[in-house]
N, CA and C of each residue as an Amber inpcrd file, in Angstrom:
protein
   447
 -10.4370000  -8.8580000 -37.6220000  -9.5270000  -8.7240000 -36.9450000
  -7.6040000  -9.3340000 -36.0470000  -7.1840000  -8.8360000 -37.1740000
  -6.1070000 -10.4480000 -37.3670000  -5.5150000 -10.6800000 -36.4260000
  -5.0680000 -11.5970000 -35.6930000  -3.5290000 -11.9860000 -34.9750000
  -3.2250000 -13.3750000 -34.9770000  -1.9970000 -13.5700000 -34.0240000
  -0.7080000 -14.3800000 -34.6360000  -1.7000000 -15.2480000 -34.7040000
  -2.4560000 -15.5490000 -33.0250000  -2.6440000 -17.3740000 -32.7180000
  -3.6210000 -17.5380000 -32.1380000  -4.5510000 -18.1190000 -33.2650000
  -5.7950000 -18.0830000 -31.5790000  -6.6170000 -17.3460000 -31.2440000
  -6.1790000 -18.4150000 -29.5720000  -5.6210000 -18.1230000 -28.6540000
  -5.6260000 -17.1540000 -27.5150000  -5.0480000 -16.0770000 -28.6740000
  -4.2700000 -14.5020000 -28.2810000  -4.6790000 -14.1210000 -26.9200000
  -6.0080000 -13.7600000 -26.6770000  -6.9290000 -12.9670000 -26.2900000
  -7.2390000 -14.2110000 -25.5410000  -7.8910000 -15.2830000 -25.0600000
  -8.2640000 -16.4970000 -24.2080000  -7.0890000 -15.6370000 -23.0170000
  -5.5580000 -16.7880000 -24.3390000  -4.3150000 -16.7880000 -23.4680000
  -4.0360000 -15.5010000 -22.4440000  -4.3780000 -14.7800000 -22.2330000
  -3.2160000 -12.6410000 -22.8460000  -4.1470000 -12.6220000 -21.9020000
  -5.9420000 -13.0240000 -21.6780000  -6.9750000 -13.4500000 -19.6860000
  -6.5420000 -14.2130000 -18.9290000  -6.0730000 -14.8640000 -19.5550000
  -5.3810000 -15.5270000 -18.3430000  -4.5220000 -15.9150000 -17.8220000
  -3.7120000 -15.2370000 -18.2360000  -2.0950000 -15.1210000 -17.5800000
  -1.7540000 -13.6080000 -16.9700000  -3.1650000 -12.8670000 -17.2610000
  -3.3190000 -11.2820000 -16.3260000  -4.0210000 -12.0020000 -15.0710000
  -5.1210000 -13.0950000 -15.0200000  -5.5490000 -13.7670000 -13.8980000
  -4.9010000 -14.1080000 -12.8840000  -3.4950000 -15.0010000 -14.0020000
  -3.2910000 -15.1490000 -12.9200000  -2.1270000 -13.9340000 -12.5570000
  -1.8450000 -13.1910000 -13.1620000  -0.5190000 -12.0870000 -12.9550000
  -2.4600000 -11.6500000 -11.3870000  -2.6860000 -11.2680000 -11.2510000
  -3.4960000 -10.9350000 -10.9860000  -3.5200000 -11.3630000  -9.6260000
  -3.6100000 -12.8230000  -9.0420000  -4.1230000 -13.6440000  -8.6840000
  -2.1080000 -13.3360000  -7.5170000  -1.0360000 -13.0980000  -7.7100000
   0.0030000 -13.0350000  -7.1960000   0.3370000 -11.8420000  -6.6560000
   0.5350000 -12.4660000  -4.6380000   0.6960000 -11.0320000  -4.0760000
   1.2490000 -10.2230000  -4.4150000   0.9570000  -8.9380000  -3.9510000
   1.3790000  -8.0100000  -3.8570000   2.2220000  -7.3590000  -3.1740000
   3.3830000  -6.4010000  -2.6480000   4.1600000  -7.0040000  -1.4130000
   4.7920000  -4.9320000  -1.4290000   4.7550000  -5.1330000  -0.5530000
   5.5160000  -3.5710000  -0.3600000   6.8880000  -3.9100000   0.7120000
   7.9340000  -3.4720000  -0.0210000   8.9300000  -3.7270000   0.4920000
   8.9100000  -3.0330000   1.9610000   8.5580000  -1.2860000   1.7670000
   8.4070000  -0.9350000   2.9780000   7.9770000  -1.1080000   4.9930000
   6.4890000  -2.0970000   4.3310000   6.4680000  -2.7700000   5.4660000
   5.7710000  -4.4110000   5.1520000   6.6210000  -4.6920000   5.2710000
   6.0120000  -6.5380000   4.0200000   6.8680000  -7.4990000   4.6470000
   8.0990000  -6.6050000   4.5950000   9.8210000  -7.4930000   3.8600000
  10.0140000  -7.4440000   5.9090000  10.5390000  -8.4800000   6.7930000
  10.6290000  -8.9170000   8.2460000  11.7430000  -8.4390000   8.5720000
  12.3800000  -7.2160000   8.0230000  14.3270000  -6.7100000   7.9940000
  13.9190000  -6.6000000   9.8720000  15.5730000  -6.8390000   9.8780000
  15.5130000  -6.6480000  11.7390000  16.4710000  -5.8760000  12.3320000
  16.7710000  -5.5760000  13.5540000  17.4160000  -4.4650000  13.6500000
  19.3710000  -3.2600000  13.0620000  18.5840000  -4.9340000  12.2140000
  20.0080000  -4.3250000  11.4130000  20.6420000  -3.6340000  10.7130000
  18.9420000  -2.7680000  10.1970000  18.0820000  -2.6700000   9.3580000
  17.9280000  -1.0340000   9.5520000  18.7370000  -0.4700000  10.2920000
  18.4450000   1.4840000  10.6270000  17.6730000   2.0060000  10.4070000
  17.6210000   1.2430000   8.2690000  17.3280000   2.0250000   7.5040000
  16.3590000   2.3230000   6.6720000  15.6200000   2.3490000   5.5320000
  15.1490000   1.2040000   4.7620000  15.8010000   2.6720000   3.2460000
  15.8060000   3.4350000   3.3900000  17.2470000   3.5630000   2.1920000
  16.9950000   2.6820000   1.5660000  17.8620000   2.4790000  -0.3890000
  18.0270000   1.1680000  -0.6250000  19.3950000   1.4470000  -0.9350000
  19.5760000   2.4670000  -0.3710000  21.3760000   2.4590000  -0.5080000
  22.1160000   1.6740000   0.9000000  21.2410000   2.0970000   2.0440000
  21.7110000   0.9750000   3.1920000  20.8810000   0.1590000   3.0290000
  20.1240000  -0.5760000   2.9520000  19.6990000  -1.5140000   2.7570000
  20.3730000  -2.5760000   2.2420000  21.1360000  -1.9200000   0.7850000
  22.0810000  -3.4380000   0.3610000  23.2250000  -3.3200000   1.1620000
  23.8150000  -2.2550000   2.3840000  24.9380000  -2.0390000   3.0750000
  24.9210000  -3.2510000   3.7510000  23.3000000  -3.0620000   4.5470000
  22.7580000  -3.5580000   6.0180000  23.3190000  -5.4970000   4.8060000
  22.5380000  -5.4060000   3.9580000  22.4470000  -7.1220000   3.4930000
  23.5790000  -7.7400000   2.3620000  25.4030000  -6.7050000   3.2070000
  25.8740000  -7.4030000   2.6150000  26.9340000  -6.7040000   0.6100000
  25.7900000  -6.2880000   0.5190000  27.0770000  -5.6760000  -0.9840000
  26.5920000  -3.9410000  -1.7500000  26.7780000  -3.5450000  -2.4590000
  26.6020000  -2.8780000  -2.5050000  25.5250000  -2.7030000  -3.6350000
  24.8710000  -1.3210000  -4.4680000  24.5130000  -1.2550000  -5.6290000
  24.9710000  -0.1490000  -6.0240000  26.0320000  -0.4650000  -7.6340000
  26.5930000   0.2300000  -8.0020000  26.0600000   1.5300000  -8.6580000
  24.3030000   0.5520000  -9.4860000  24.0160000   1.5510000 -10.6000000
  22.8810000   2.2880000  -9.9390000  22.8360000   2.5780000  -8.2960000
  22.0210000   3.2820000  -8.4540000  20.6590000   4.7430000  -8.9610000
  19.1730000   4.7630000  -8.5990000  18.4700000   5.5570000  -9.3410000
  19.0710000   5.0000000 -10.9230000  18.5710000   3.3470000 -11.1670000
  18.0520000   3.1110000 -12.6450000  17.7970000   2.1710000 -12.0190000
  16.3240000   2.1400000 -12.8240000  14.9460000   1.6680000 -12.9350000
  15.0320000   0.3510000 -12.1690000  15.0670000   0.1940000 -13.6410000
  15.2380000  -1.8230000 -13.4670000  16.6420000  -2.3550000 -12.7980000
  17.8160000  -1.2180000 -12.1390000  19.3410000  -1.8890000 -11.0370000
  18.5670000  -1.3170000  -9.6000000  17.6250000  -0.0570000  -9.8170000
  17.1110000  -0.7940000  -8.2200000  16.1760000  -1.4300000  -8.3800000
  15.1040000  -2.0290000  -8.6170000  14.4680000  -3.7910000  -8.9560000
  15.1300000  -4.7100000  -8.6040000  15.6150000  -4.7100000  -8.9360000
  17.0430000  -5.7640000  -8.8160000  17.7760000  -5.9650000  -7.8320000
  17.9860000  -4.8450000  -7.7120000  19.0590000  -4.4770000  -6.3160000
  17.5830000  -4.9110000  -5.1880000  16.5160000  -4.1600000  -4.8820000
  15.5570000  -4.4800000  -4.0370000  15.0700000  -7.0130000  -3.5550000
  15.2230000  -6.7890000  -5.0500000  14.9670000  -8.5820000  -4.8230000
  15.9070000  -9.0830000  -4.4820000  16.6200000  -9.0170000  -4.3260000
  18.2880000  -9.1730000  -4.1880000  18.2590000  -8.7300000  -2.3990000
  18.0530000  -8.6380000  -2.2100000  17.4960000  -7.4560000  -1.0090000
  16.2480000  -8.1390000  -0.0970000  15.6690000  -9.3430000  -0.7910000
  14.3320000  -9.1920000  -0.6820000  14.9680000 -11.1290000   0.1020000
  15.1060000 -11.5120000  -0.9620000  16.6700000 -12.8030000  -1.1900000
  16.5120000 -12.6300000  -0.0900000  16.6460000 -12.0010000   0.7110000
  17.9170000 -12.7670000   2.1980000  16.0290000 -13.6910000   2.6250000
  15.1020000 -13.0010000   3.2470000  14.3030000 -13.5030000   3.7440000
  13.1930000 -14.7520000   3.0560000  12.1840000 -15.4330000   4.6420000
  11.5910000 -16.0680000   2.7170000   9.9050000 -15.4030000   3.2440000
  10.1030000 -15.9050000   1.6740000   9.2520000 -15.5840000   1.1680000
   7.6730000 -15.5810000   1.0550000   7.0190000 -17.0920000   2.6210000
   6.3440000 -16.9240000   2.8090000   5.9190000 -16.0030000   3.7290000
   7.3120000 -15.1300000   4.1100000   6.7250000 -14.7660000   5.4580000
   6.8300000 -12.9380000   4.9490000   7.4850000 -12.6380000   3.4730000
   7.2880000 -12.6340000   2.9030000   5.5940000 -12.3650000   2.7790000
   4.5880000 -11.9370000   2.6300000   3.9770000 -12.4600000   1.5930000
   2.7860000 -12.6030000   2.5270000   3.4160000 -12.6910000   3.6910000
   1.4590000 -13.6140000   4.7530000   0.7980000 -12.9370000   5.3620000
   0.7220000 -11.4170000   4.8090000  -0.7060000 -10.5650000   4.9630000
  -0.5080000  -9.5450000   4.1170000   0.0210000 -10.0170000   2.5020000
   0.3260000  -8.6220000   1.8590000  -1.6780000  -8.9970000   1.0260000
  -2.2370000  -9.8800000   1.8020000  -3.9220000  -9.6000000   1.2060000
  -4.9060000  -8.4970000   2.0590000  -3.9690000  -8.0020000   3.3190000
  -4.3130000  -7.5930000   4.3360000  -4.3300000  -6.0390000   4.0700000
  -5.2810000  -4.6060000   4.4220000  -5.3870000  -4.1560000   4.1470000
  -4.2150000  -2.3180000   5.0470000  -3.6110000  -1.8790000   5.3470000
  -2.1470000  -1.7130000   5.2930000  -2.7150000  -0.2670000   5.9180000
  -2.8290000   0.3510000   7.3940000  -4.0850000   1.0210000   8.5470000
  -1.8800000   2.0700000   8.8370000  -2.5190000   2.3150000   9.1620000
  -1.4120000   3.9200000   9.9530000  -2.0950000   3.6970000  11.5090000
  -1.1440000   3.7310000  12.9980000  -1.0470000   2.9930000  14.0730000
  -0.2230000   3.9230000  14.5850000  -0.5170000   4.8240000  15.4440000
  -0.1380000   6.1080000  16.0940000  -0.1680000   4.9090000  17.1640000
   1.1220000   5.2700000  18.0870000   2.2470000   4.7930000  19.6340000
   0.8540000   6.4130000  20.3940000   0.6510000   5.3660000  21.1880000
   0.7020000   6.8260000  22.4210000   1.8700000   6.7820000  23.1910000
   2.4040000   7.1150000  23.2160000   4.3350000   7.9400000  23.5360000
   4.1920000   9.7050000  23.8160000   4.3030000   9.0020000  25.2290000
   5.1400000  10.5180000  25.6310000   6.1460000  11.0660000  24.9030000
   6.8750000  12.5410000  25.6710000   8.1560000  13.2100000  24.4770000
   9.0410000  11.8650000  25.7870000   8.9270000  12.0650000  27.0960000
   9.5260000  10.4130000  27.4830000   9.7340000   9.6540000  26.6900000
   9.3140000   9.0020000  26.6470000   8.3690000   7.8270000  25.9410000
   8.8180000   7.9460000  24.3690000   9.6980000   9.0660000  23.2550000
  10.0180000   9.1220000  22.0990000  10.2160000   7.3950000  21.5380000
  11.5940000   7.7580000  22.1180000  13.1160000   6.4080000  21.7910000
  12.1970000   4.8330000  21.6520000  10.7600000   4.7290000  22.6500000
  10.9190000   3.3590000  22.5340000  10.2960000   3.3060000  20.8120000
   9.2620000   4.5700000  20.8450000   8.6600000   4.6180000  19.4110000
   9.4810000   4.1230000  17.9740000  10.4410000   5.3980000  18.0710000
  11.9710000   4.6990000  17.1770000  11.8340000   4.0700000  17.6990000
  12.2260000   3.0230000  17.9360000  12.7870000   2.1590000  17.9830000
  12.0920000   0.7540000  17.4090000  10.7410000   0.6770000  17.9740000
  10.2070000   0.0150000  16.9270000   8.8950000   0.5060000  16.0390000
  10.0110000   1.4590000  15.5670000   9.7040000   1.6480000  13.5380000
   8.6060000   2.7300000  13.7150000   8.7130000   3.4580000  15.0190000
   7.2750000   4.7670000  14.3340000   7.8710000   5.7620000  13.8790000
   7.9700000   6.5680000  13.0720000   8.2320000   7.5720000  12.4660000
   7.2180000   8.7920000  13.7910000   8.2800000   9.7690000  12.9610000
   7.5620000  11.0840000  13.7860000   6.4380000  12.0970000  12.6190000
   5.5640000  12.6620000  12.6680000   4.9040000  13.4370000  11.7940000
   4.5170000  14.6300000  12.3030000   6.0340000  15.3280000  12.0410000
   5.4830000  16.6700000  11.8790000   4.4260000  18.1160000  12.6990000
   3.8850000  17.1840000  11.1330000   2.2380000  18.0930000  11.0980000
   1.6290000  18.4300000  12.5440000   1.3190000  16.6290000  12.6740000
   0.1390000  15.7140000  13.5130000   1.0340000  15.5220000  14.9190000
   2.1790000  16.2350000  15.2460000   3.2240000  16.3690000  16.1500000
   3.0690000  14.1230000  16.6570000   2.8080000  13.4250000  15.8000000
   2.6040000  12.7530000  16.5050000   3.5390000  11.1940000  15.8730000
   3.7510000  10.2170000  16.9700000   4.6650000   9.1480000  16.2630000
   3.5160000   7.8950000  15.6470000   3.6800000   7.4030000  14.3150000
   2.7460000   6.4790000  13.0790000   3.5390000   5.5280000  12.7660000
   3.1610000   4.6460000  12.0260000   3.6890000   3.5620000  11.8840000
   2.5730000   2.7330000  10.5360000   3.3520000   2.5370000   9.3120000
   2.2430000   2.1830000   8.1540000   2.5140000   0.6500000   8.4920000
   1.0190000   0.3160000   9.2730000   1.4870000  -1.8300000   9.0170000
   0.3390000  -2.0590000   8.3240000   0.4580000  -3.3390000   8.0100000
  -0.8550000  -4.5910000   7.1420000  -1.3390000  -4.8000000   9.0840000
  -3.6930000  -4.3850000   8.4340000  -3.3350000  -4.5890000  10.1250000
  -3.8960000  -6.3130000  10.3520000  -3.1670000  -6.6860000   9.7660000
  -3.8310000  -8.2940000   9.9970000  -1.7360000  -9.0030000  11.3690000
  -0.9280000  -7.8600000  10.8300000   0.3640000  -7.2610000  12.0290000
  -0.5250000  -7.4360000  13.4870000  -1.0290000  -6.7800000  13.4480000
  -0.1280000  -4.9040000  14.7190000  -1.4980000  -7.2810000  15.4690000
  -1.6780000  -8.0170000  15.7630000  -2.4300000  -8.7170000  16.3070000
  -0.6520000  -9.2660000  17.0440000  -0.0400000  -9.5910000  16.5450000
   1.7980000 -10.7130000  16.3400000   2.5820000  -8.8030000  16.9480000
   2.8650000  -8.0610000  17.1880000   3.0310000  -7.0460000  17.0410000
   3.3460000  -6.7300000  19.5060000   4.1240000  -6.7510000  19.9890000
   3.8630000  -6.5110000  21.0760000   5.0280000  -5.6230000  21.1220000
   4.6870000  -4.0390000  21.9420000   4.9390000  -2.2890000  22.2400000
   4.6460000  -2.3070000  22.7600000   5.9690000  -1.4100000  23.9410000
   6.0090000  -1.4940000  25.2060000   4.9270000  -0.3400000  25.4890000
   3.7880000  -0.1820000  24.3930000   2.4790000   1.3250000  25.0540000
   1.8360000   1.0580000  23.8970000   0.7220000   1.9320000  24.1280000
  -1.0660000   1.9590000  24.1760000  -0.7140000   2.1070000  21.9700000
  -1.4890000   1.9150000  21.4200000  -1.5650000   2.5340000  20.3650000
  -2.7580000   2.5180000  19.8130000  -3.2610000   2.8780000  19.0020000
  -4.7880000   3.7910000  18.3520000  -4.1760000   3.7250000  16.8620000
  -4.8910000   3.2550000  16.5310000  -5.1170000   2.6330000  14.5360000
  -6.1250000   2.9930000  14.6030000  -5.9350000   5.2470000  13.3100000
  -6.4330000   5.7600000  13.2360000  -7.1430000   5.6730000  11.9750000
  -6.5540000   4.6460000  10.6100000  -7.3810000   3.6690000   9.8770000
  -6.5920000   3.0670000   8.8420000  -7.9020000   2.7130000   8.2790000
  -7.1930000   1.7120000   6.1310000  -6.5740000   3.0490000   5.1460000
  -5.1330000   2.6430000   5.2490000  -5.1340000   3.5200000   3.8290000
  -5.8150000   2.9720000   2.4380000  -4.1870000   3.0750000   1.5100000
  -4.9320000   2.5380000   0.3550000  -3.8820000   1.1460000   0.1520000
  -5.1160000   0.0860000  -0.2300000  -3.7890000  -0.8330000  -0.5470000
  -3.0320000  -1.7870000  -1.5820000  -2.7630000  -0.6200000  -2.1030000
  -1.5920000   0.3470000  -2.7780000  -1.0320000  -0.2280000  -2.0410000
   1.1530000  -0.4520000  -2.5650000   1.9770000  -0.0310000  -1.6650000
   2.0400000   1.1330000  -1.4340000   2.8160000   1.6830000  -0.5990000
   2.7130000   2.9180000  -0.1180000   4.1870000   2.9360000  -0.9550000
   4.1220000   4.5310000  -1.3430000   5.0490000   5.2440000  -2.2410000
   6.5890000   5.8880000  -1.3660000   5.8980000   7.0030000  -0.0710000
   6.5970000   7.5900000   0.4960000   7.2330000   6.5790000   1.3170000
   9.3180000   7.1140000   1.2470000   9.9210000   6.8460000   2.0930000
   9.8040000   7.7010000   3.7460000   9.0280000   7.9250000   4.9160000
   9.0690000   8.3600000   5.5200000  10.5990000   8.6270000   6.9900000
  11.4650000   7.5600000   6.0170000  13.3920000   7.1430000   7.2660000
  13.9930000   8.5110000   6.8260000
């Protein structure tokens, strides 16, 4: 087997290993968006952060746009809990208290008639909610893909 560089295989393994140690962030849950971010849809996030994505739905453009949104936040805050598993938390609220859950970032899960939030397990202790919560369980550690908002 011929290779351009005799060190190609070892260099590839070393670089792959270094890349795998990088934190993987989920922009749906790891970025500390403030209350000004009413939606986590990309077209609204760009507007909330003072610019527009003029080439929406192009993979490269969407990635570059999200990088620009994330650049508004300290990297240390975005990656702070990236190694913690994602869990689903259920808000223990009555119908009359539903707005408290909504304001806290929970979304309504119609089939189960529950207010839920996907969050890094390590962040739960930092949160101050005006209602009780139940931790339903760990999700996949890989970033979530759905947009419940």
